[in-house]
Coordinates of C-alpha atoms and ligand atoms in Angstrom, one line a residue:
X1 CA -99.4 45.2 -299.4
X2 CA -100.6 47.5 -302.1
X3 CA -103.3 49.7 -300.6
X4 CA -105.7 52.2 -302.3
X5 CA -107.1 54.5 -299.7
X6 CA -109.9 56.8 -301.0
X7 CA -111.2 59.9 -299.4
X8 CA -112.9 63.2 -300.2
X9 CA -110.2 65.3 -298.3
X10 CA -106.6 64.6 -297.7
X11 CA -104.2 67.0 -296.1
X12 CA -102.5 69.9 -297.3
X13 CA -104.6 69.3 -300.6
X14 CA -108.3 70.2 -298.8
X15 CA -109.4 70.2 -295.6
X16 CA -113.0 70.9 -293.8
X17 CA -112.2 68.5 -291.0
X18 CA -110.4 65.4 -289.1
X19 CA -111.0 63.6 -292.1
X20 CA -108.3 65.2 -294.0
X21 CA -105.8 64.8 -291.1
X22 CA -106.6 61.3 -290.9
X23 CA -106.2 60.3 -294.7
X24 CA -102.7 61.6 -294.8
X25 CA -101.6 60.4 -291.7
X26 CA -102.4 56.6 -292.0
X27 CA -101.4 56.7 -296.0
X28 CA -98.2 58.3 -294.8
X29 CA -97.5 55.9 -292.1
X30 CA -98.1 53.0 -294.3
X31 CA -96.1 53.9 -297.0
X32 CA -93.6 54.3 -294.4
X33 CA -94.0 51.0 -293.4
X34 CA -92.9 49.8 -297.2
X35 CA -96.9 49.5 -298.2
X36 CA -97.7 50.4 -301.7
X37 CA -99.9 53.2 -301.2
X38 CA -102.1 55.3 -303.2
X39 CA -104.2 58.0 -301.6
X40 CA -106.8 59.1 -304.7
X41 CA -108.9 62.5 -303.7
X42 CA -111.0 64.7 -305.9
X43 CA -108.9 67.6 -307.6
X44 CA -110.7 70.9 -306.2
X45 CA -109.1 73.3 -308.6
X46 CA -109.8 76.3 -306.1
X47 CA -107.8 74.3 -303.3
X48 CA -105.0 73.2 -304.6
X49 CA -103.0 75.4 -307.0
X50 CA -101.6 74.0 -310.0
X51 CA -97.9 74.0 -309.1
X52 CA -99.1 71.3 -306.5
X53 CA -101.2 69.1 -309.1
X54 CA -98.5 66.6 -310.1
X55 CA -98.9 65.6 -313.9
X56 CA -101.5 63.8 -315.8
X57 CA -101.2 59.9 -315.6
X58 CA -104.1 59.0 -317.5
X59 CA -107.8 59.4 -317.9
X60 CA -111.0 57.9 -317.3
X61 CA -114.3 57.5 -318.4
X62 CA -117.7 56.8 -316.5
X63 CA -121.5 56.9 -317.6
X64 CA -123.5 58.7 -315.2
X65 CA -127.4 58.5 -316.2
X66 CA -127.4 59.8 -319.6
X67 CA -124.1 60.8 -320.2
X68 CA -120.0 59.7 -320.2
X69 CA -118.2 61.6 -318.0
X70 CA -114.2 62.2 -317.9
X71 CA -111.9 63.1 -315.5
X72 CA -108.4 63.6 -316.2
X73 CA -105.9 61.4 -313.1
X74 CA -103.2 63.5 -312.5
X75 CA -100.6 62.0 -310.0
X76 CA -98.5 63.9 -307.4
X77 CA -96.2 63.0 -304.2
X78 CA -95.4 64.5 -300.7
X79 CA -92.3 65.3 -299.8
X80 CA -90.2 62.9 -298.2
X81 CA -92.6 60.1 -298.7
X82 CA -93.2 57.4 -300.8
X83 CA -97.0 58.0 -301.1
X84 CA -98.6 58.7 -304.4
X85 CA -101.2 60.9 -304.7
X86 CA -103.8 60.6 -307.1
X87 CA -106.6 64.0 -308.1
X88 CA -109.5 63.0 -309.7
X89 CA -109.5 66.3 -312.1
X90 CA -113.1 66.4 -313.5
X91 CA -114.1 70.5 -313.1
X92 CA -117.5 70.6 -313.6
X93 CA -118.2 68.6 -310.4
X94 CA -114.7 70.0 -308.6
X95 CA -114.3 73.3 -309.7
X96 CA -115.8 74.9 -306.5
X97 CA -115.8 77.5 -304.2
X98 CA -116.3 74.6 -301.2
X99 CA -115.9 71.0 -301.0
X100 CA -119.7 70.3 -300.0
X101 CA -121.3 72.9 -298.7
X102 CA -121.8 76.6 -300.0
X103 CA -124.2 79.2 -298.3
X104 CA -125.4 77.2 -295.8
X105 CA -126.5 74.5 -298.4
X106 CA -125.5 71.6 -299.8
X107 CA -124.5 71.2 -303.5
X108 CA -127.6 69.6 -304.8
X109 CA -125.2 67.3 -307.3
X110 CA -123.3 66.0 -304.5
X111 CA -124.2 62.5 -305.4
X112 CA -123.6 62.8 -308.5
X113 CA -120.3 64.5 -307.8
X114 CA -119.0 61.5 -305.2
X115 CA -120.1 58.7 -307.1
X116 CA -118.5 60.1 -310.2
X117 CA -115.7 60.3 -307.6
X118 CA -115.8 56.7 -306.3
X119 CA -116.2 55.4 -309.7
X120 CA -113.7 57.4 -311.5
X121 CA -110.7 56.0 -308.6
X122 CA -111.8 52.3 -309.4
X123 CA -111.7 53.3 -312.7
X124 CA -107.9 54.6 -313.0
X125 CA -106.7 51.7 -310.6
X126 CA -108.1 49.5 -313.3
X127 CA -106.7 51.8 -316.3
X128 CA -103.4 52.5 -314.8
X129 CA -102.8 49.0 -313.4
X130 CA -102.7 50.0 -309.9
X131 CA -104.2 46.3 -308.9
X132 CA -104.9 46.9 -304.4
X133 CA -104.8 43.7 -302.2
X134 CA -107.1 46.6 -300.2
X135 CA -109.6 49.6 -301.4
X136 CA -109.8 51.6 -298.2
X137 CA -113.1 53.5 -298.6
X138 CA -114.0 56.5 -296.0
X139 CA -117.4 58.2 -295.3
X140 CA -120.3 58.2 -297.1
X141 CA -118.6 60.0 -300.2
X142 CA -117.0 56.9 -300.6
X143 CA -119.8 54.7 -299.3
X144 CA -120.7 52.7 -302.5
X145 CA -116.9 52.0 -303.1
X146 CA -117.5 48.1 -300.8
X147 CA -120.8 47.3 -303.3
X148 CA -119.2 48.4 -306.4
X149 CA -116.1 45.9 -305.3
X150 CA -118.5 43.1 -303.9
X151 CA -120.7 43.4 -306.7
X152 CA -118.7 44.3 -309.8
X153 CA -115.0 44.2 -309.4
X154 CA -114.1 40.8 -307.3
X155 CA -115.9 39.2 -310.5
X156 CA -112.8 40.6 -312.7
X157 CA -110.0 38.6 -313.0
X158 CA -107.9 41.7 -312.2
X159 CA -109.7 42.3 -309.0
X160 CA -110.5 39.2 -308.0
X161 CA -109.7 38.5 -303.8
X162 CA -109.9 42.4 -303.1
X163 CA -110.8 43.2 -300.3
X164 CA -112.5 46.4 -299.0
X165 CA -112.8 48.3 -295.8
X166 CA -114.7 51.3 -294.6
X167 CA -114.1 53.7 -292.0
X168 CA -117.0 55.4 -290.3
X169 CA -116.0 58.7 -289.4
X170 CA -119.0 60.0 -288.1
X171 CA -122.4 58.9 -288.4
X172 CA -124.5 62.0 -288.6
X173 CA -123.2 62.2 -291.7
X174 CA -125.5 59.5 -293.4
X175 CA -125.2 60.2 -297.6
X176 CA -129.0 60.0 -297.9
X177 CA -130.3 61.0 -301.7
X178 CA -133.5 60.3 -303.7
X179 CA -133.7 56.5 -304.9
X180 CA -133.4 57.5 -308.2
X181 CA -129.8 58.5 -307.5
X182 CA -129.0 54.7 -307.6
X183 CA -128.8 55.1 -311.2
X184 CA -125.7 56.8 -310.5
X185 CA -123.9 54.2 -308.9
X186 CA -124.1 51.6 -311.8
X187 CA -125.4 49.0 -309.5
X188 CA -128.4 46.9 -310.4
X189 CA -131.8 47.6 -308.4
X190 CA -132.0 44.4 -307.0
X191 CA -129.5 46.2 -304.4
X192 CA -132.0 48.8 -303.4
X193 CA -133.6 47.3 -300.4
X194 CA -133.6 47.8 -297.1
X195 CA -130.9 45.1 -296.1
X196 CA -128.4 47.0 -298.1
X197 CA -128.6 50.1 -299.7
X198 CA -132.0 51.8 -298.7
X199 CA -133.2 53.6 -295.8
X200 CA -136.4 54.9 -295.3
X201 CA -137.0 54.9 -299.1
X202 CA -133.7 57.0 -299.9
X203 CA -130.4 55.8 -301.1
X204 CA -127.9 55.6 -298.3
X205 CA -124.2 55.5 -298.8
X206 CA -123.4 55.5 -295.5
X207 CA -125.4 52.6 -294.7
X208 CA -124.2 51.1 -298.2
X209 CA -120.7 51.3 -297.1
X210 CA -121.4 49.5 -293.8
X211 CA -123.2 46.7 -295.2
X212 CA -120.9 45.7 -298.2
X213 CA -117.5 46.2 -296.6
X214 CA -115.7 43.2 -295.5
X215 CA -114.2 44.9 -292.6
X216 CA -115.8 48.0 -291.1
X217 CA -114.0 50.4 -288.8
X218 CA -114.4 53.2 -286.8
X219 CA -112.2 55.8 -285.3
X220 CA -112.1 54.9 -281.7
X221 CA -113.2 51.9 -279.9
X222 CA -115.2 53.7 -277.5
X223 CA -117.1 54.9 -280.5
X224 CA -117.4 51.7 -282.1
X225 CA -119.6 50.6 -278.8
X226 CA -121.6 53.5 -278.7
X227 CA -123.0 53.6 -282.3
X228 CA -124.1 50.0 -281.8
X229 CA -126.8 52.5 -279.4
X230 CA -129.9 53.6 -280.6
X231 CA -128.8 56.9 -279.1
X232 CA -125.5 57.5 -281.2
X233 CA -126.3 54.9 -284.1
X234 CA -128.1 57.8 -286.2
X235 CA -130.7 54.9 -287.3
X236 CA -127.9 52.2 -288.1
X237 CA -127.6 50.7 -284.9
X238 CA -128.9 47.7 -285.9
X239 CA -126.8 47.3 -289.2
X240 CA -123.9 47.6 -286.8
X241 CA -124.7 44.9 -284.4
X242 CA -125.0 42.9 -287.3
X243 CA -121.2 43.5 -288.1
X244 CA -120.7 42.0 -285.0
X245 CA -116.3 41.7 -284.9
X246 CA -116.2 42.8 -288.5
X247 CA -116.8 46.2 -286.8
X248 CA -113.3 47.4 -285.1
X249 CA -112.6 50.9 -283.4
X250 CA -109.1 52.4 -283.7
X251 CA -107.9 55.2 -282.6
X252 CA -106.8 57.9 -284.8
X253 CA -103.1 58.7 -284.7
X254 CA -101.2 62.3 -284.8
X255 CA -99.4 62.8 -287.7
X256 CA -95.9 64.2 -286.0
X257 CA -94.7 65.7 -289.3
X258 CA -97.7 68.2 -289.1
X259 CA -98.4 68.5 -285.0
X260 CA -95.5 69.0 -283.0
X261 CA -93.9 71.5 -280.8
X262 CA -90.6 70.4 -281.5
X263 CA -90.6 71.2 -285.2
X264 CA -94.0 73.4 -285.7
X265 CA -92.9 76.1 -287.7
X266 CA -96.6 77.9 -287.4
X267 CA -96.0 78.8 -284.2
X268 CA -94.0 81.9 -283.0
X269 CA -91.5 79.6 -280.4
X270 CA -90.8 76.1 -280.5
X271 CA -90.5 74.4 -277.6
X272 CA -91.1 70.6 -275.9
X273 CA -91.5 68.7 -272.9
X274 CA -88.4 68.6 -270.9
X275 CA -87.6 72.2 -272.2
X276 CA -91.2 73.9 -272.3
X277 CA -90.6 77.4 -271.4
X278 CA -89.7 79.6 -272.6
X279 CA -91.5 78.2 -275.7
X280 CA -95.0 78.1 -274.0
X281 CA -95.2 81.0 -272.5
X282 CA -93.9 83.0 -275.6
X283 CA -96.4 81.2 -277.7
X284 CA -99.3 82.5 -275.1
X285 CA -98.3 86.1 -274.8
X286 CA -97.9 86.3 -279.1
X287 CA -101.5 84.6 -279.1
X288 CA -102.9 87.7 -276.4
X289 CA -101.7 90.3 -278.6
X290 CA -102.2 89.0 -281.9
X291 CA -105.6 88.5 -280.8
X292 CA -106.1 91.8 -278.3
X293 CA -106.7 89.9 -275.5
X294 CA -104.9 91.1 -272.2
X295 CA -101.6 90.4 -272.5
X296 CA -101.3 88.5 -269.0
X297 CA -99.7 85.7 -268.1
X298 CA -101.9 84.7 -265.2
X299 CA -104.7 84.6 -266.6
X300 CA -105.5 81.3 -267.7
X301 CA -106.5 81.0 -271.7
X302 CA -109.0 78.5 -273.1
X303 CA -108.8 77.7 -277.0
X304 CA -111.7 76.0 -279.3
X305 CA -111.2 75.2 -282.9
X306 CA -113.9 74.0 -284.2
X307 CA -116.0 73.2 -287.3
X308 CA -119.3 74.9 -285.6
X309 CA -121.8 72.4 -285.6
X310 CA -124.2 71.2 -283.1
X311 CA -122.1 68.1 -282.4
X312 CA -119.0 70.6 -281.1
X313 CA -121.0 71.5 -277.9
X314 CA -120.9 74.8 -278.1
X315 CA -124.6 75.0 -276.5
X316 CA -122.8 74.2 -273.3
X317 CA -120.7 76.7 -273.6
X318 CA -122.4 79.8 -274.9
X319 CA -124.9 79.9 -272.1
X320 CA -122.5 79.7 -269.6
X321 CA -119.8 82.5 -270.7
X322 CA -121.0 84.8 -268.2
X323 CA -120.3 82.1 -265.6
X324 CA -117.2 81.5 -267.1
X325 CA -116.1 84.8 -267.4
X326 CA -115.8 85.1 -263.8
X327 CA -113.1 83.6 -263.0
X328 CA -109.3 85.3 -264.1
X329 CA -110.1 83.5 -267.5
X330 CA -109.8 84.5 -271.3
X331 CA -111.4 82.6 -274.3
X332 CA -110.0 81.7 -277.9
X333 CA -112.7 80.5 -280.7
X334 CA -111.6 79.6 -284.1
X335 CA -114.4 78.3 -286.2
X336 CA -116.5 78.2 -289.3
X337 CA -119.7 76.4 -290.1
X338 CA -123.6 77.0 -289.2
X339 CA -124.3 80.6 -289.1
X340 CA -126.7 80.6 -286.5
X341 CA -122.9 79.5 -284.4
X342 CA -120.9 82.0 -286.3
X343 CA -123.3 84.7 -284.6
X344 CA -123.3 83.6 -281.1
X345 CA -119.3 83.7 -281.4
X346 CA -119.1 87.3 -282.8
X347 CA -121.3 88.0 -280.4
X348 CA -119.4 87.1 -277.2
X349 CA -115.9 89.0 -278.4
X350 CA -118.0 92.3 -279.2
X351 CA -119.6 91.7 -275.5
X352 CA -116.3 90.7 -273.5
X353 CA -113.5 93.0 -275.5
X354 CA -110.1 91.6 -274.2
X355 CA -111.8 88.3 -272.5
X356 CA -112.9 86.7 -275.4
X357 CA -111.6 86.3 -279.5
X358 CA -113.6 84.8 -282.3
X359 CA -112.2 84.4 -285.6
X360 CA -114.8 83.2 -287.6
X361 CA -113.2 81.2 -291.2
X362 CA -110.6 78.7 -291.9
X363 CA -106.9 79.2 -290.3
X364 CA -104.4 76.6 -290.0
X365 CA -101.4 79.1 -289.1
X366 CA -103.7 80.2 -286.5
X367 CA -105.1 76.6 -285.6
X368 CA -101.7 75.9 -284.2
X369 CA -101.0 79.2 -282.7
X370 CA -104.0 78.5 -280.6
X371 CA -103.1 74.7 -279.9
X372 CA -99.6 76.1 -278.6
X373 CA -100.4 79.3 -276.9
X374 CA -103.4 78.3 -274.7
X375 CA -103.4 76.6 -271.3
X376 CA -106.4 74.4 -271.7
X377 CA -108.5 73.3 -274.7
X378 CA -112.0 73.1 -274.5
X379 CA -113.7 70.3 -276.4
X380 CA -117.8 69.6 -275.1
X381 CA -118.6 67.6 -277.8
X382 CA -122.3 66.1 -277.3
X383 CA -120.4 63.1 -279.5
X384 CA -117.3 62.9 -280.9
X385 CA -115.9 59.6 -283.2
X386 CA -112.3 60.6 -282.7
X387 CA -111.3 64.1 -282.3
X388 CA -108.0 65.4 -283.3
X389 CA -107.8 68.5 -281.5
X390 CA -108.0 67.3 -277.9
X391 CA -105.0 64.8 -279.3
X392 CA -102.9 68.3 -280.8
X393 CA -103.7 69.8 -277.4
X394 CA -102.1 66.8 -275.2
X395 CA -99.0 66.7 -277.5
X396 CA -98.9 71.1 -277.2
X397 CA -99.3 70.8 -273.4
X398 CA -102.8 72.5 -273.8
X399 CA -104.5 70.7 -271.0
X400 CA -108.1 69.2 -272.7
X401 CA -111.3 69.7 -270.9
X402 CA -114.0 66.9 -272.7
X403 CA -117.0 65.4 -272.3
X404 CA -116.6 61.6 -271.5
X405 CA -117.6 60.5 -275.3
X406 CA -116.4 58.7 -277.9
X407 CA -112.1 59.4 -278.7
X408 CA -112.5 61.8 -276.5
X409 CA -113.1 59.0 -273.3
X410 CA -110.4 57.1 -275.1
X411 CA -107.4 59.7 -274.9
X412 CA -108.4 62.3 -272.1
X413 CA -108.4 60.4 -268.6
X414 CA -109.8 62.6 -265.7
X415 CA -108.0 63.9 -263.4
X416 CA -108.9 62.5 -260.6
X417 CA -106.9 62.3 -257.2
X418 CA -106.1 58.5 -258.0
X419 CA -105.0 58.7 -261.7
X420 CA -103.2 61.8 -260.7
X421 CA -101.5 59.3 -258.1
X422 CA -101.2 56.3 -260.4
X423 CA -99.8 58.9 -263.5
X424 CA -102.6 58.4 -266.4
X425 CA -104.4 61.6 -266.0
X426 CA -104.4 63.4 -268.7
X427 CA -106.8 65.6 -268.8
X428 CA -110.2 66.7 -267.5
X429 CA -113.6 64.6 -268.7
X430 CA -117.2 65.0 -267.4
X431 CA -120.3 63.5 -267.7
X432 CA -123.7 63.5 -268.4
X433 CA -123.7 66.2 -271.0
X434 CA -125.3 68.5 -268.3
X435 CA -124.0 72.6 -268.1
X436 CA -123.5 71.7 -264.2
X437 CA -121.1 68.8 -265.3
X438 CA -119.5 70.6 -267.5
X439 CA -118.7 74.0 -265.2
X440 CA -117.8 71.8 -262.6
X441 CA -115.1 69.9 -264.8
X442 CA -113.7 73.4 -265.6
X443 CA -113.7 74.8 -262.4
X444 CA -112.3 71.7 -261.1
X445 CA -109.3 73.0 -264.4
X446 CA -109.0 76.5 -263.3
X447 CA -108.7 75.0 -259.7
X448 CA -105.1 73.1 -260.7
X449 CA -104.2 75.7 -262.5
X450 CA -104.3 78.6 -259.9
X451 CA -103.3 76.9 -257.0
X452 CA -101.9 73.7 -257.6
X453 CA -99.1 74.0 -260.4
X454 CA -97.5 71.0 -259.6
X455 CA -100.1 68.9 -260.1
X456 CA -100.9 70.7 -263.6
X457 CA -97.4 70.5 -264.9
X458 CA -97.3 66.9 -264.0
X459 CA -100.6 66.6 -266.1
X460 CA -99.3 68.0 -268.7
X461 CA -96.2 66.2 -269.1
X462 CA -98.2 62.7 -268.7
X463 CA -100.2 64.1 -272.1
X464 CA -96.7 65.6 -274.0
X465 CA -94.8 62.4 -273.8
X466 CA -97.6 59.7 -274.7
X467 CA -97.4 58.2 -278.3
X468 CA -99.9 59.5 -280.5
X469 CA -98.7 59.1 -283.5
X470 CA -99.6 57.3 -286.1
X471 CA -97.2 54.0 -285.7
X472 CA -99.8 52.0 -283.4
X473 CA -102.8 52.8 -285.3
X474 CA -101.4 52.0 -288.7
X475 CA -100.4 48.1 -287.0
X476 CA -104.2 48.3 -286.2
X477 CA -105.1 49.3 -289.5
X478 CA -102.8 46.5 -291.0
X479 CA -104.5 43.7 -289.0
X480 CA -108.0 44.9 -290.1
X481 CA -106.6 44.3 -293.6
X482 CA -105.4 41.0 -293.6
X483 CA -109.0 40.2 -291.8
X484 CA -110.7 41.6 -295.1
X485 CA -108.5 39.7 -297.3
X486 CA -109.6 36.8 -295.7
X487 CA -113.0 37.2 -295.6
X488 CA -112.7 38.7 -299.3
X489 CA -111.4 35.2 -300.1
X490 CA -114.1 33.4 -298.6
X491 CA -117.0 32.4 -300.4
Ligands
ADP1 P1 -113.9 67.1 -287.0 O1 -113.3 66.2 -288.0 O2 -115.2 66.5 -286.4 O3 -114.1 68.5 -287.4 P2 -111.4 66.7 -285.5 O4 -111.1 67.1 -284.1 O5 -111.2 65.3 -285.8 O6 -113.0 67.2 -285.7 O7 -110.6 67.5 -286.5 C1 -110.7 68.8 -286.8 C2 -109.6 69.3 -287.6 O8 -109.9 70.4 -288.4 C3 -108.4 69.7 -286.8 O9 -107.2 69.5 -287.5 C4 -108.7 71.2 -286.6 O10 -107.5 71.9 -286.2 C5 -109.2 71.6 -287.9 N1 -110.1 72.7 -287.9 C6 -111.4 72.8 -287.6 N2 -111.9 74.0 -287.8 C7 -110.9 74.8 -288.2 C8 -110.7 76.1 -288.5 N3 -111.8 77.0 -288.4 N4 -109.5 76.6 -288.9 C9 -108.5 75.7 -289.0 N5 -108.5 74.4 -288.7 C10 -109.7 73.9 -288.3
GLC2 C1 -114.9 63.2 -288.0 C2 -115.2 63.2 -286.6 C3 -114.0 63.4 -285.7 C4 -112.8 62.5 -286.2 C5 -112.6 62.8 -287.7 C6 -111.4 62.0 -288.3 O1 -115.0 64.4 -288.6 O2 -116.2 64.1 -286.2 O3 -114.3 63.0 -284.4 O4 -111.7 62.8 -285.5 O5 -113.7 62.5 -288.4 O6 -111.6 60.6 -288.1

């Protein structure tokens, strides 16, 4: 199957999230599968460095309001894979300091910068004869992507049967803009109503994406229920139950090339799960002193990693450090996002010197160096579509503590005393989002790990040898596209 998958972040290119993981992974794994695959993402100059930008393919040309706008398409590989890479290279809209955000705010053209986006990859497929069975669209960035192809394309006799599918990552993220911005998309205003692209008078890719897709996804199946919830459907419940099976979860895979104790070369040891120590224990003691923590192997060490964000749950945590504290316990935050978070974490390492690290920006040596060297990984999220990190922390023998939500219900099981006995457990999972539920859940972790070792090495193993890589989801993925061919092809 040829295959166009479109995101706005794509591993090691740019990265603010699980996004970018999960672009690379499933394009990787499907090219591996003999798929014709093309990833396309916007070229960030500032990102990626110009030794990794490939060479120029061809360019394109799209009218946005007033004006024609080009971009160059420059193509490029990654290693040992048959992937191609496409970078939309336009530097007025991607010559920043940030992929979305900057200051605390928004770019106020970041319409106008992903539509240009979206319409500039549809563009060069058409130019450069890259003709998809499949136009994998992701997020709102890439929202319009379905109506453009419904709308516009299948009526092309180059185009005609594609089909398109869109992948919710996460729903708070809606890609809501003034109605006027519909200009931008080149669609006619007939589309503008609230059945398809509108919501509460704005222009809403998100929303657009759902409606026009002929298959939707999301990135777990317990997600996929509970966004069809007025409480997690961010207003678009509704427009979900109307997918009805045209709306599938699937779980995110790992991509092992990236995430693995066997081959990580981030970390200071390698090590796996038949031959974990010395590995482990080296990668925790490097962790304390790098980070000025006490170096002590007792002492059981919690990591975070987090974009900081009120979905991430750190208001359970914050308030209950003290608490948390009193145990023989030490804390590892790495994270980057709302200031008013940013604070609250310097603020706990200048208050517990030794106890407690924050590091406050973007690290991925250090992101794996915290996946490898800490005992458990905490991961409260009030909601949580997939999660990655709870997945890096199973495979790293970093046993996850989660709330019972979302990817996070579908890959942590609780360790109960029956799965403990029947050999699921995986993990430890509370509910409701309450503070008591969630100190309970990690005293209920710091329990295991003080006095019952057996029990907590037995855990971990169960988590270390599970497939999570990609291989599973990617047959998933497969399915769903065959389904939108079909329905493509259906009048
Ligand atoms: P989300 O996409 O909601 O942020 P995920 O768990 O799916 O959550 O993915 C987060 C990804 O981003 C992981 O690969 C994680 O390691 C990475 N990440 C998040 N914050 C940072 C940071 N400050 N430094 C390095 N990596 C980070
Ligand atoms: C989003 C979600 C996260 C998910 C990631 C990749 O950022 O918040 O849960 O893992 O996308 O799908």
């Amino acid at each position: 199957m040829r295959i166009l998958l479109v995101s706005s972040e794509a591993v090691p290119f740019a990265k603010t999230g699980g996004l970018a993981d999960v672009a690379t992974g499933l394009a990787k794994a499907l090219a591996s599968d003999g798929h014709e695959v093309v990833l396309a993402l916007p070229c960030y100059r500032r990102h990626i460095p110009e030794e990794g930008r490939g060479e120029k393919i061809g360019q394109v040309e799209v009218q946005m309001r007033m004006k024609r706008v080009r971009a160059d398409i420059l193509e490029t590989d990654l290693p040992e894979s048959s992937l191609r890479v496409w970078l939309i290279d336009q530097p007025n809209y991607f010559d920043r300091a940030s992929l979305y955000v900057e200051g605390g705010f928004d770019y106020a053209d970041n319409s106008e910068r992903f539509l240009f986006f979206s319409r500039a990859v549809l563009e060069a497929a058409h130019n450069l004869y890259f003709l998809p069975h499949i136009i994998h669209a992701n997020d709102w960035q890439t929202g319009v992507i379905p109506a453009i192809v419904r709308e516009q394309l299948r009526q092309t006799v180059d185009f005609n049967g594609v089909g398109s599918v869109f992948t919710i990552h996460n729903m708070a993220f809606h890609g809501s803009f003034p109605p006027w911005d519909l200009e931008l998309t080149g669609l006619p205003q007939k589309l503008f109503n609230w059945r398809q692209m509108e919501f509460y008078g704005q222009l809403d890719l998100l929303k657009t994406g759902i409606t026009f897709a002929d298959m939707v996804t999301t990135v777990s199946p317990t997600y996929a229920r509970e966004i069809c919830r007025s409480e997690f459907g961010c207003g678009l419940d509704a427009v979900l139950n109307e997918c009805g099976d045209h709306l599938v979860g699937i779980l995110n895979g790992v991509d092992m090339d990236a995430w693995n104790p066997e081959l990580d070369p981030l970390i200071p040891k390698t090590y796996g799960a038949d031959h974990l120590q010395p590995g482990k224990g080296i990668c925790k003691e490097t962790l304390q002193r790098e980070l000025e923590l006490e170096v002590n192997p007792s002492a059981m060490l919690f990591g975070m990693v987090t974009r900081l964000t009120d979905q991430k749950g750190l208001d359970l945590i914050a308030p209950n450090m003290e608490a948390l504290l009193q145990g023989n316990t030490q804390f590892v935050f790495l994270g980057t996002g709302d200031p008013h978070y940013e604070e609250l974490l310097r603020d706990l390492e200048i208050r517990y010197p030794g106890r407690v690290s924050a590091t406050i920006g973007f690290h991925e040596k250090l992101a794996h160096r915290i996946e490898a060297g800490a005992d458990a990984y905490l991961m409260p999220s009030r909601f949580e579509p997939c999660g990655l990190n709870q997945q890096y922390s199973l495979l790293y023998g970093t046993v996850p503590i989660v709330h019972r939500t979302g990817g996070l219900a579908d890959s942590v099981i609780d360790a109960t005393p029956e799965n403990l006995a029947n050999g699921t457990a995986t993990g430890f999972s509370f509910t409701p989002y309450t503070p008591a539920a969630f100190l309970e859940s990690v005293w209920s972790a710091v329990g295991m790990f003080q006095h019952r070792q057996d029990d907590w090495q037995r855990l971990l193993q169960i988590g270390m040898t599970r497939d999570w890589s990609w291989n599973r989801s990617a047959r998933e993925y497969m399915r769903v596209y065959e389904r939108a061919l079909e329905r493509a092809k259906s009048p």
